[in-house]
Amino acid sequence: MNSLFILAGLLEPAIGLIFWTTLTFILLLILLGKFAWKPILNAIKTREEGIQKALSSADKALNDMRELQANNEKIMNQARSERDAMLKEARETKEAMINEAKQKAQADADRIMSTSREQIANEKNAAVADLKKQVAILSIEIAEKILKSELSNDEKQKALVSNLMKDVSLN
Amino acid sequence: MVCFYSKKTYICTRIQNKTAFFKPMSSKINTFRTFIVVLALFFSFLSSSLYSNTQEESPNTEEHHEATATAHDAKLKKEGVDISKVAFEHILDSHYWHFWGEGHDAVVAPLPIIIYSNNRGLQMFSSAKFEHGHASYNGYKLEEEVIISEDSNEKIYDLSITKNVTQMFISMGLLLWLFISIANAYKKTGITSAPTGKQSFFEPLIVFVRDDIAKENIGGKKYERFVPYLLTVFFLILINNVIGLIPISANLTGNIAFTLVLAVVTMIVTNVNASGAYWKHIFLPKPAALWLILMPIELVGVFSKPFALMIRLFANIAGGHIVVISLIGLIFIFESYAIAPVSIALTLFIDILECLVALLQAYIFTMLTALFIGSAMEDHSHGHEGTEGATEQH
């Protein structure tokens, strides 16, 4: 085996192997292309698209949820502020009502007080008048009684007269 | 001129970018490999030249170690162990499938011989009829694995199912079984379930070829057309690279005829799909003043690219095999079992490296194929000004 021969064998392409390689390669290209690569690549592509779709729909769902949440938050805030406003209004109304009632009560009380004071005054006056009348009556009665007793007999009458006379004479 | 360089630089940069990851390692491998191949070839040529001169005096030697080597070789020749013969028996194609053993103990499977002759037509018989080159049959004899007709007027074409062809058929069967069963798995389990078994092992590779080789280098919507071709090339090379690592197997991807066919098909695919801009770039390169120089260079480029593809794959795989056999051969050259651990350790290292190279070379071949197709299909109508502008900036 000489070296030139080896080189020739190494570097010279054999016609038989070229022929069979060409045949095999073309056959492989057709068979694999039709029965393997096409279904495999299609399946991979479909799956990738599916994954992409799932991911984007998940993303969309997340966004929707976020939006919904934001919306809810907004509604909540609105409701809260509405409630606050209502509470404030109610408080104001209450205050106003209380004030009004107070004023009214005060007015009523004042009115009642003044009428009762008037009445009391009237009553007092009447009572005083009555008392005076009673006292007058009583005094008259007492005077009558005293007169009656003073003037019950002559001696007493005389004594009285004399007494009175004394006073008179002194004047 | 400017334009010519810019285009080349552009492609080079793209290749460099592509191989940036592998680059440090592959360049190291290549340097190391080249060194070892040169060494191996040196020894083999030395010993084979000695083989013819055994009876003569040993040739003039300048250095001491060469003298010892020749002494060893001369001793080996007497015992009949010729490492270069063994190495090239492994590298080259054969009409037999030699499993193991030597001489009468050899376990050898005969393979079918198919001959097309210009005056006797198609003939087919078993290679056992040649009795390892000792006998002639039907007027044909086998000399150093080449079939020769005893009739000097007869012109024959050897279309035999050789060892390499047999392995190619086996690999074809394997590929068909593998990928059709994977395709069926997709049909059966549907696309909604996760891939299992073979499917999950090969799907990333398929997706890698589609996305990182085809889409990256061809681009656009057009890449989809070439994916089946690129996948076939990738897996055919890969599976044969891997099978080639098994000791008794054939060295198909390290055979120049195999790589030639792949390179030619790539050349055809590239040029058939080339855009008008591609042809314009070749036949009317700018600047027009240098047409006489640039046009032939560009035209040579059409052939040199696939030629480089052919040589790269062939040389890498064949070189790797030579290195492995040479390292094993050290045991016989030194005639000592003591060297065996070293030899085995080195072989193990190279074999692991070869596993990487098997994948790497399949990748590089496919990637460059895609790159050539991509650059040929590129529409330069708007890119041309851009390239020129870029070079002007430099």
XYZ file of C-alpha atoms in Angstrom:
565
model
C 0.000 0.000 0.000
C 1.844 3.075 -1.051
C 1.157 6.580 0.159
C 0.021 8.014 -3.163
C -2.498 5.250 -3.401
C -3.842 6.067 0.047
C -4.111 9.754 -0.826
C -5.951 8.901 -4.000
C -8.309 6.637 -2.095
C -8.867 9.351 0.501
C -9.381 12.287 -1.810
C -10.931 10.726 -4.881
C -14.707 10.478 -4.558
C -15.918 7.028 -5.543
C -18.627 7.008 -8.182
C -20.589 4.249 -6.438
C -20.802 6.134 -3.146
C -21.747 9.350 -4.975
C -24.526 7.488 -6.733
C -25.904 5.842 -3.599
C -25.515 8.975 -1.494
C -27.431 11.039 -4.029
C -30.161 8.435 -4.179
C -30.362 8.053 -0.404
C -30.263 11.761 0.223
C -33.035 12.560 -2.248
C -35.099 9.669 -0.928
C -34.558 10.844 2.645
C -35.410 14.391 1.683
C -38.705 13.305 0.137
C -39.702 10.698 2.738
C -38.661 12.660 5.805
C -40.049 15.862 4.317
C -43.408 14.304 3.707
C -43.837 11.931 6.632
C -41.710 13.454 9.367
C -40.746 17.094 9.037
C -44.089 18.325 7.802
C -46.205 16.852 10.613
C -43.541 17.578 13.238
C -43.009 21.180 12.185
C -46.740 21.722 11.842
C -47.362 20.263 15.281
C -44.615 22.360 16.846
C -45.890 25.458 15.112
C -49.481 24.788 16.112
C -48.420 24.192 19.673
C -46.326 27.331 19.726
C -49.255 29.284 18.386
C -51.481 27.652 20.995
C -49.055 28.565 23.751
C -48.771 32.070 22.374
C -52.518 32.362 22.238
C -52.915 30.967 25.743
C -50.282 33.346 27.046
C -51.792 36.350 25.361
C -55.287 35.395 26.490
C -53.992 34.930 30.031
C -52.375 38.321 29.733
C -55.607 39.741 28.467
C -57.547 38.104 31.298
C -55.093 39.572 33.765
C -55.510 42.978 32.216
C -59.267 42.592 32.243
C -59.135 41.608 35.868
C -56.935 44.569 36.661
C -59.324 46.823 34.844
C -62.222 45.271 36.676
C -60.419 45.709 39.945
C -59.683 49.306 39.129
C -63.292 49.771 38.200
C -64.397 48.211 41.449
C -62.024 50.421 43.322
C -63.428 53.396 41.537
C -66.991 52.383 42.289
C -66.051 51.726 45.894
C -64.416 55.083 46.168
C -67.397 56.711 44.613
C -69.725 54.891 46.971
C -67.543 55.803 49.885
C -67.510 59.461 48.967
C -71.237 59.338 48.350
C -71.760 57.788 51.724
C -69.556 60.382 53.301
C -71.493 63.094 51.579
C -74.753 61.561 52.719
C -73.512 61.222 56.249
C -72.337 64.779 56.234
C -75.666 65.948 54.925
C -77.502 63.901 57.496
C -75.334 65.308 60.217
C -76.026 68.791 58.972
C -79.733 68.127 58.763
C -79.679 66.681 62.234
C -77.815 69.655 63.537
C -80.197 71.977 61.820
C -83.163 70.089 63.157
C -81.802 70.094 66.652
C -81.071 73.752 66.429
C -84.491 74.490 65.099
C -86.077 72.364 67.773
C -83.982 74.029 70.397
C -84.930 77.427 69.164
C -88.528 76.434 68.977
C -88.420 74.955 72.429
C -86.720 78.008 73.733
C -89.323 80.174 72.135
C -92.087 77.996 73.531
C -90.512 77.973 76.911
C -90.104 81.704 76.808
C -93.653 82.139 75.747
C -94.866 79.772 78.398
C -92.713 81.460 80.962
C -94.023 84.871 80.092
C -97.629 83.762 80.098
C -97.150 81.884 83.324
C -95.368 84.833 84.817
C -98.255 87.003 83.710
C -100.689 84.532 85.060
C -98.796 84.247 88.264
C -98.808 87.978 88.498
C -102.520 88.053 87.828
C -103.129 85.291 90.296
C -101.009 87.068 92.820
C -102.842 90.290 92.235
C -106.126 88.495 92.495
C -104.930 86.699 95.609
C -103.719 89.947 97.089
C -107.018 91.585 96.222
C -108.840 88.666 97.675
C -106.669 88.741 100.727
C -107.287 92.417 101.058
C -110.978 91.873 100.717
C -110.812 89.026 103.251
C -108.717 91.133 105.553
C -111.259 93.969 105.169
C -114.098 91.625 105.822
C -112.212 90.125 108.736
C -111.354 93.566 110.030
C -114.931 94.671 109.713
C -116.026 91.512 111.440
C -113.418 91.968 114.109
C -114.355 95.606 114.408
C -117.945 94.668 114.549
C -117.183 92.073 117.171
C -115.012 94.485 119.055
C -117.632 97.162 118.735
C -120.260 94.767 119.753
C -118.217 93.793 122.809
C -117.185 97.397 123.528
C -120.619 98.614 123.167
C -122.264 95.693 124.826
C -123.066 97.631 128.074
C -123.300 101.211 129.082
C -120.318 101.416 131.231
C -118.115 100.337 128.454
C -119.697 102.770 126.140
C -119.105 105.513 128.644
C -115.518 104.438 129.177
C -114.953 104.512 125.505
C -116.474 107.793 125.065
C -114.483 109.131 127.893
C -111.354 107.673 126.394
C -112.073 109.142 123.085
C -112.961 112.384 124.807
C -109.641 112.353 126.509
C -107.860 112.075 123.245
C -109.969 114.769 121.822
C -109.372 117.037 124.739
C -105.645 116.501 124.378
C -105.826 117.636 120.833
C -13.067 46.122 -4.576
C -14.513 47.809 -1.579
C -17.790 46.157 -2.173
C -16.235 42.769 -2.625
C -14.428 42.957 0.663
C -17.400 44.354 2.481
C -19.529 41.436 1.430
C -16.916 38.929 2.470
C -16.302 40.688 5.753
C -20.002 40.763 6.360
C -20.341 37.019 5.899
C -17.215 36.417 7.933
C -18.555 38.493 10.789
C -21.790 36.605 10.653
C -19.966 33.307 10.765
C -17.813 34.542 13.596
C -20.851 35.672 15.499
C -22.456 32.322 14.932
C -19.474 30.351 16.059
C -18.421 32.771 18.753
C -19.486 30.271 21.387
C -17.556 27.407 19.875
C -14.733 29.482 18.540
C -12.199 29.303 21.331
C -12.688 25.596 21.710
C -12.923 24.737 18.026
C -9.832 26.711 17.144
C -7.961 24.886 19.866
C -9.325 21.590 18.659
C -8.401 22.424 15.113
C -4.857 23.435 15.984
C -4.417 20.363 18.098
C -6.047 18.158 15.513
C -3.996 19.587 12.676
C -0.868 18.965 14.692
C -1.807 15.374 15.387
C -2.997 14.709 11.855
C 0.248 16.027 10.460
C 2.106 13.868 12.934
C 0.018 10.821 12.087
C 0.359 11.349 8.373
C 4.081 11.834 8.797
C 4.413 8.533 10.591
C 2.098 6.713 8.263
C 3.817 7.924 5.131
C 7.129 7.153 6.695
C 6.111 3.633 7.552
C 4.335 3.003 4.253
C 7.278 4.225 2.261
C 9.365 1.966 4.400
C 7.048 -0.890 3.633
C 8.164 -0.832 0.034
C 11.785 -0.446 1.034
C 12.040 -3.006 3.788
C 14.800 -4.903 2.136
C 16.850 -1.779 1.542
C 18.955 0.069 4.034
C 17.086 2.480 6.220
C 16.927 5.944 4.599
C 19.184 8.786 5.632
C 18.007 10.189 8.876
C 18.883 13.577 10.233
C 17.525 13.239 13.708
C 17.915 10.677 16.369
C 14.225 10.124 17.148
C 13.420 9.618 13.515
C 16.027 6.948 13.431
C 14.483 5.205 16.408
C 11.052 5.509 14.812
C 12.281 3.932 11.620
C 13.954 1.218 13.618
C 10.643 0.529 15.347
C 8.820 0.577 12.066
C 11.318 -1.720 10.467
C 10.864 -4.126 13.349
C 7.083 -3.867 13.003
C 7.240 -4.549 9.308
C 8.939 -7.854 10.021
C 6.046 -8.792 12.301
C 3.524 -7.535 9.779
C 1.721 -4.870 11.786
C 1.304 -1.827 9.605
C -0.432 0.934 11.509
C -0.990 3.117 8.478
C -2.585 0.204 6.666
C -4.874 -0.426 9.627
C -5.663 3.293 9.906
C -6.542 3.690 6.264
C -8.527 0.490 6.239
C -10.683 2.180 8.846
C -10.843 5.501 7.053
C -11.426 4.254 3.518
C -14.412 2.498 2.068
C -14.447 -1.267 1.658
C -16.318 -3.979 -0.194
C -16.413 -6.008 3.035
C -17.619 -5.163 6.498
C -14.668 -6.116 8.646
C -15.661 -6.541 12.275
C -12.587 -7.847 14.067
C -9.703 -10.303 13.833
C -6.985 -10.729 11.265
C -6.290 -13.266 8.537
C -8.182 -16.533 9.006
C -9.723 -15.460 12.320
C -11.220 -12.330 10.853
C -14.948 -11.830 11.211
C -15.916 -10.244 7.926
C -19.306 -9.775 6.305
C -19.270 -9.842 2.491
C -21.248 -7.077 0.790
C -22.980 -7.039 -2.596
C -20.911 -6.011 -5.608
C -22.796 -4.143 -8.326
C -20.921 -3.357 -11.508
C -22.142 -1.489 -14.542
C -20.011 -2.346 -17.540
C -20.190 -0.696 -20.952
C -20.308 -4.037 -22.759
C -21.660 -6.471 -20.170
C -24.341 -4.313 -18.552
C -25.357 -4.576 -14.919
C -23.901 -7.391 -12.809
C -24.403 -8.263 -9.202
C -22.625 -10.772 -6.953
C -21.272 -11.126 -3.445
C -17.889 -9.700 -2.591
C -17.097 -13.097 -1.000
C -16.399 -14.293 -4.533
C -13.202 -12.219 -4.586
C -11.881 -13.999 -1.489
C -10.306 -10.777 -0.209
C -8.584 -10.010 -3.464
C -7.063 -13.461 -3.794
C -9.406 -14.643 -6.527
C -10.827 -13.117 -9.657
C -14.461 -13.623 -10.569
C -16.237 -13.213 -13.897
C -13.194 -11.477 -15.292
C -12.978 -8.971 -12.423
C -10.515 -8.774 -9.617
C -10.291 -6.702 -6.464
C -7.042 -4.835 -6.014
C -6.670 -2.655 -2.923
C -10.460 -2.296 -2.721
C -10.707 -1.213 -6.375
C -12.478 -3.480 -8.835
C -10.493 -3.892 -12.010
C -11.615 -5.598 -15.181
C -9.192 -8.094 -16.671
C -10.387 -6.992 -20.095
C -8.592 -3.714 -20.803
C -11.281 -2.593 -23.299
C -14.047 -2.839 -20.745
C -15.006 0.278 -18.841
C -16.718 -0.401 -15.542
C -18.556 1.650 -12.954
C -18.419 0.267 -9.451
C -21.874 0.830 -7.913
C -21.346 -1.714 -5.138
C -23.123 -1.596 -1.845
C -19.935 -0.892 0.056
C -19.452 -0.589 3.800
C -20.252 3.121 3.652
C -23.345 2.578 1.523
C -24.536 -0.101 3.945
C -24.073 2.238 6.866
C -25.866 4.979 4.951
C -28.827 2.660 4.406
C -28.795 1.744 8.083
C -28.705 5.414 9.030
C -31.497 6.146 6.564
C -33.596 3.415 8.141
C -32.797 4.778 11.590
C -33.680 8.324 10.598
C -36.936 7.252 8.957
C -37.944 5.110 11.922
C -36.938 7.768 14.420
C -38.604 10.770 12.869
C -41.678 9.086 11.488
C -42.357 7.584 14.914
C -41.835 11.039 16.408
C -44.244 12.487 13.845
C -46.747 9.797 14.799
C -46.291 10.635 18.448
C -47.345 14.191 17.641
C -50.382 12.865 15.823
C -51.279 10.454 18.602
C -50.774 12.566 21.686
C -51.802 15.736 19.988
C -50.198 19.068 20.503
C -51.799 19.784 23.826
C -49.663 17.286 25.755
C -45.995 17.719 26.577
C -43.545 15.756 24.405
C -42.262 12.479 25.829
C -39.339 10.128 25.166
C -37.680 10.517 21.762
C -39.953 13.428 21.056
C -38.662 15.454 23.976
C -35.058 14.685 23.043
C -35.326 15.653 19.396
C -37.807 18.495 19.584
C -35.252 20.977 20.968
C -32.837 19.993 18.188
C -35.526 20.429 15.548
C -36.547 23.766 17.020
C -32.871 24.746 17.226
C -32.357 24.016 13.528
C -35.529 25.890 12.663
C -35.019 28.956 14.853
C -31.292 29.337 15.311
C -30.120 28.052 11.956
C -32.861 28.585 9.382
C -34.693 31.609 10.737
C -31.516 33.319 11.891
C -29.613 33.002 8.617
C -32.332 32.991 5.976
C -34.851 35.109 7.761
C -38.166 36.494 6.692
C -41.008 34.224 5.729
C -38.904 32.410 3.137
C -36.946 30.341 5.638
C -39.769 27.863 6.173
C -39.220 26.388 2.727
C -35.667 25.325 3.609
C -36.266 23.929 7.083
C -36.963 20.340 5.896
C -33.786 20.386 3.787
C -31.673 21.768 6.624
C -33.160 19.280 9.087
C -32.401 16.366 6.774
C -28.814 17.522 6.249
C -28.310 18.155 9.959
C -29.635 14.823 11.162
C -28.058 12.788 8.356
C -24.640 14.229 9.181
C -25.204 14.017 12.928
C -26.355 10.407 12.958
C -23.501 9.282 10.714
C -20.968 11.244 12.734
C -22.223 9.512 15.856
C -22.403 6.056 14.284
C -18.882 6.654 12.949
C -17.618 6.899 16.516
C -18.574 3.275 17.155
C -15.413 1.224 16.557
C -16.648 -1.306 13.965
C -18.689 1.196 11.979
C -17.915 2.878 8.682
C -16.491 6.356 8.262
C -19.225 7.800 6.064
C -19.103 11.506 6.942
C -15.309 11.327 6.672
C -15.637 10.173 3.087
C -15.221 12.782 0.413
C -17.874 11.296 -1.878
C -20.548 11.694 0.790
C -19.600 15.264 1.649
C -19.305 16.033 -2.072
C -22.927 15.086 -2.673
C -24.145 17.167 0.259
C -22.049 20.138 -0.845
C -23.257 19.869 -4.441
C -26.881 19.713 -3.326
C -26.281 22.781 -1.157
C -24.695 24.554 -4.131
C -27.672 23.718 -6.321
C -30.191 24.813 -3.682
C -28.258 28.042 -3.095
C -27.976 29.014 -6.737
C -31.483 27.967 -7.737
C -32.942 30.190 -5.029
C -30.533 33.065 -5.584
C -31.950 36.525 -6.136
C -31.198 38.739 -9.112
C -29.018 40.865 -6.893
C -26.850 37.819 -6.189
C -26.162 37.214 -9.887
C -25.692 40.896 -10.496
C -23.165 40.952 -7.696
C -21.249 38.100 -9.313
C -21.317 39.177 -12.949
C -21.425 42.954 -12.521
C -19.448 43.582 -9.351
C -18.725 47.152 -8.340
C -16.563 49.039 -9.084
C -16.895 48.305 -12.798
C -13.253 49.262 -13.455
C -12.086 46.121 -11.676
C -14.562 43.883 -13.453
C -11.859 41.768 -15.034
C -10.435 40.878 -11.619
C -13.581 40.780 -9.512
C -15.862 38.798 -11.776
C -13.675 35.639 -11.813
C -13.141 35.938 -8.058
C -16.859 36.170 -7.423
C -17.460 33.296 -9.827
C -14.907 31.142 -8.031
C -16.695 32.045 -4.792
C -19.802 30.260 -6.064
C -17.845 27.014 -6.133
C -15.372 27.605 -3.345
C -18.070 27.940 -0.689
C -19.547 24.445 -1.206
C -16.029 23.137 -1.789
C -15.052 24.400 1.653
C -18.154 22.722 3.080
C -17.123 19.438 1.497
C -13.521 19.581 2.711
C -14.369 20.830 6.188
C -16.674 17.974 7.104
C -14.557 15.315 5.409
C -11.271 16.482 6.920
C -12.644 16.970 10.422
C -14.203 13.540 10.657
C -11.468 11.645 8.815
C -8.845 13.486 10.853
C -10.552 12.577 14.105
C -10.618 8.916 13.100
C -6.947 8.956 12.104
C -6.054 10.486 15.459
C -7.958 7.823 17.382
C -6.434 4.940 15.424
C -2.962 6.455 15.633
C -3.236 6.728 19.388
C -4.368 3.132 19.673
C -1.579 2.251 17.270
C 0.948 3.630 19.748
C 0.593 0.370 21.662
C 1.736 -1.584 18.628
C 4.376 0.908 17.605
C 6.007 0.845 21.026
C 5.236 -2.873 21.383
C 4.549 -2.415 25.059
C 1.486 -2.787 27.234
C 2.924 -0.061 29.438
C 1.924 2.543 26.890
C -1.673 1.261 26.855
C -2.976 3.416 29.742
C -1.584 6.552 28.099
C -2.938 5.503 24.772
C -6.361 4.699 26.196
C -6.509 7.916 28.192
C -5.652 9.941 25.110
C -8.124 7.976 22.995
C -10.832 8.562 25.574
C -10.073 12.269 25.514
C -10.150 12.408 21.709
C -13.346 10.329 21.636
C -15.064 12.777 23.973
C -13.792 15.575 21.794
C -15.140 13.696 18.761
C -18.588 13.544 20.359
C -18.492 17.329 20.477
C -17.080 17.510 16.959
C -19.852 15.215 15.691
C -22.455 17.718 16.830
C -20.350 20.746 15.979
C -19.648 19.685 12.396
C -23.294 18.823 11.770
C -24.167 22.251 13.123
C -21.495 24.071 11.126
C -22.422 22.354 7.872
C -26.111 23.138 8.341
C -25.468 26.663 9.574
C -23.192 27.497 6.632
C -25.703 25.975 4.222
C -28.383 28.223 5.687
C -26.017 31.184 5.597
C -25.193 30.621 1.920
C -28.854 30.265 1.032
C -29.690 33.339 3.086
C -27.002 35.516 1.542
C -27.862 34.352 -1.979
C -31.524 35.149 -1.464
C -30.853 38.522 0.060
C -32.278 41.387 -1.909
C -29.538 43.958 -2.243
C -31.754 46.605 -3.791
C -31.720 48.632 -0.598
C -28.958 46.911 1.311
C -26.261 47.789 -1.218
C -26.047 51.464 -0.391
C -25.995 50.549 3.241
C -23.014 48.220 2.840
C -21.116 50.780 0.828
C -21.894 53.477 3.323
C -20.673 51.221 6.086
C -17.379 50.548 4.346
C -16.862 54.203 3.634
C -17.066 54.844 7.326
C -14.290 52.367 8.033
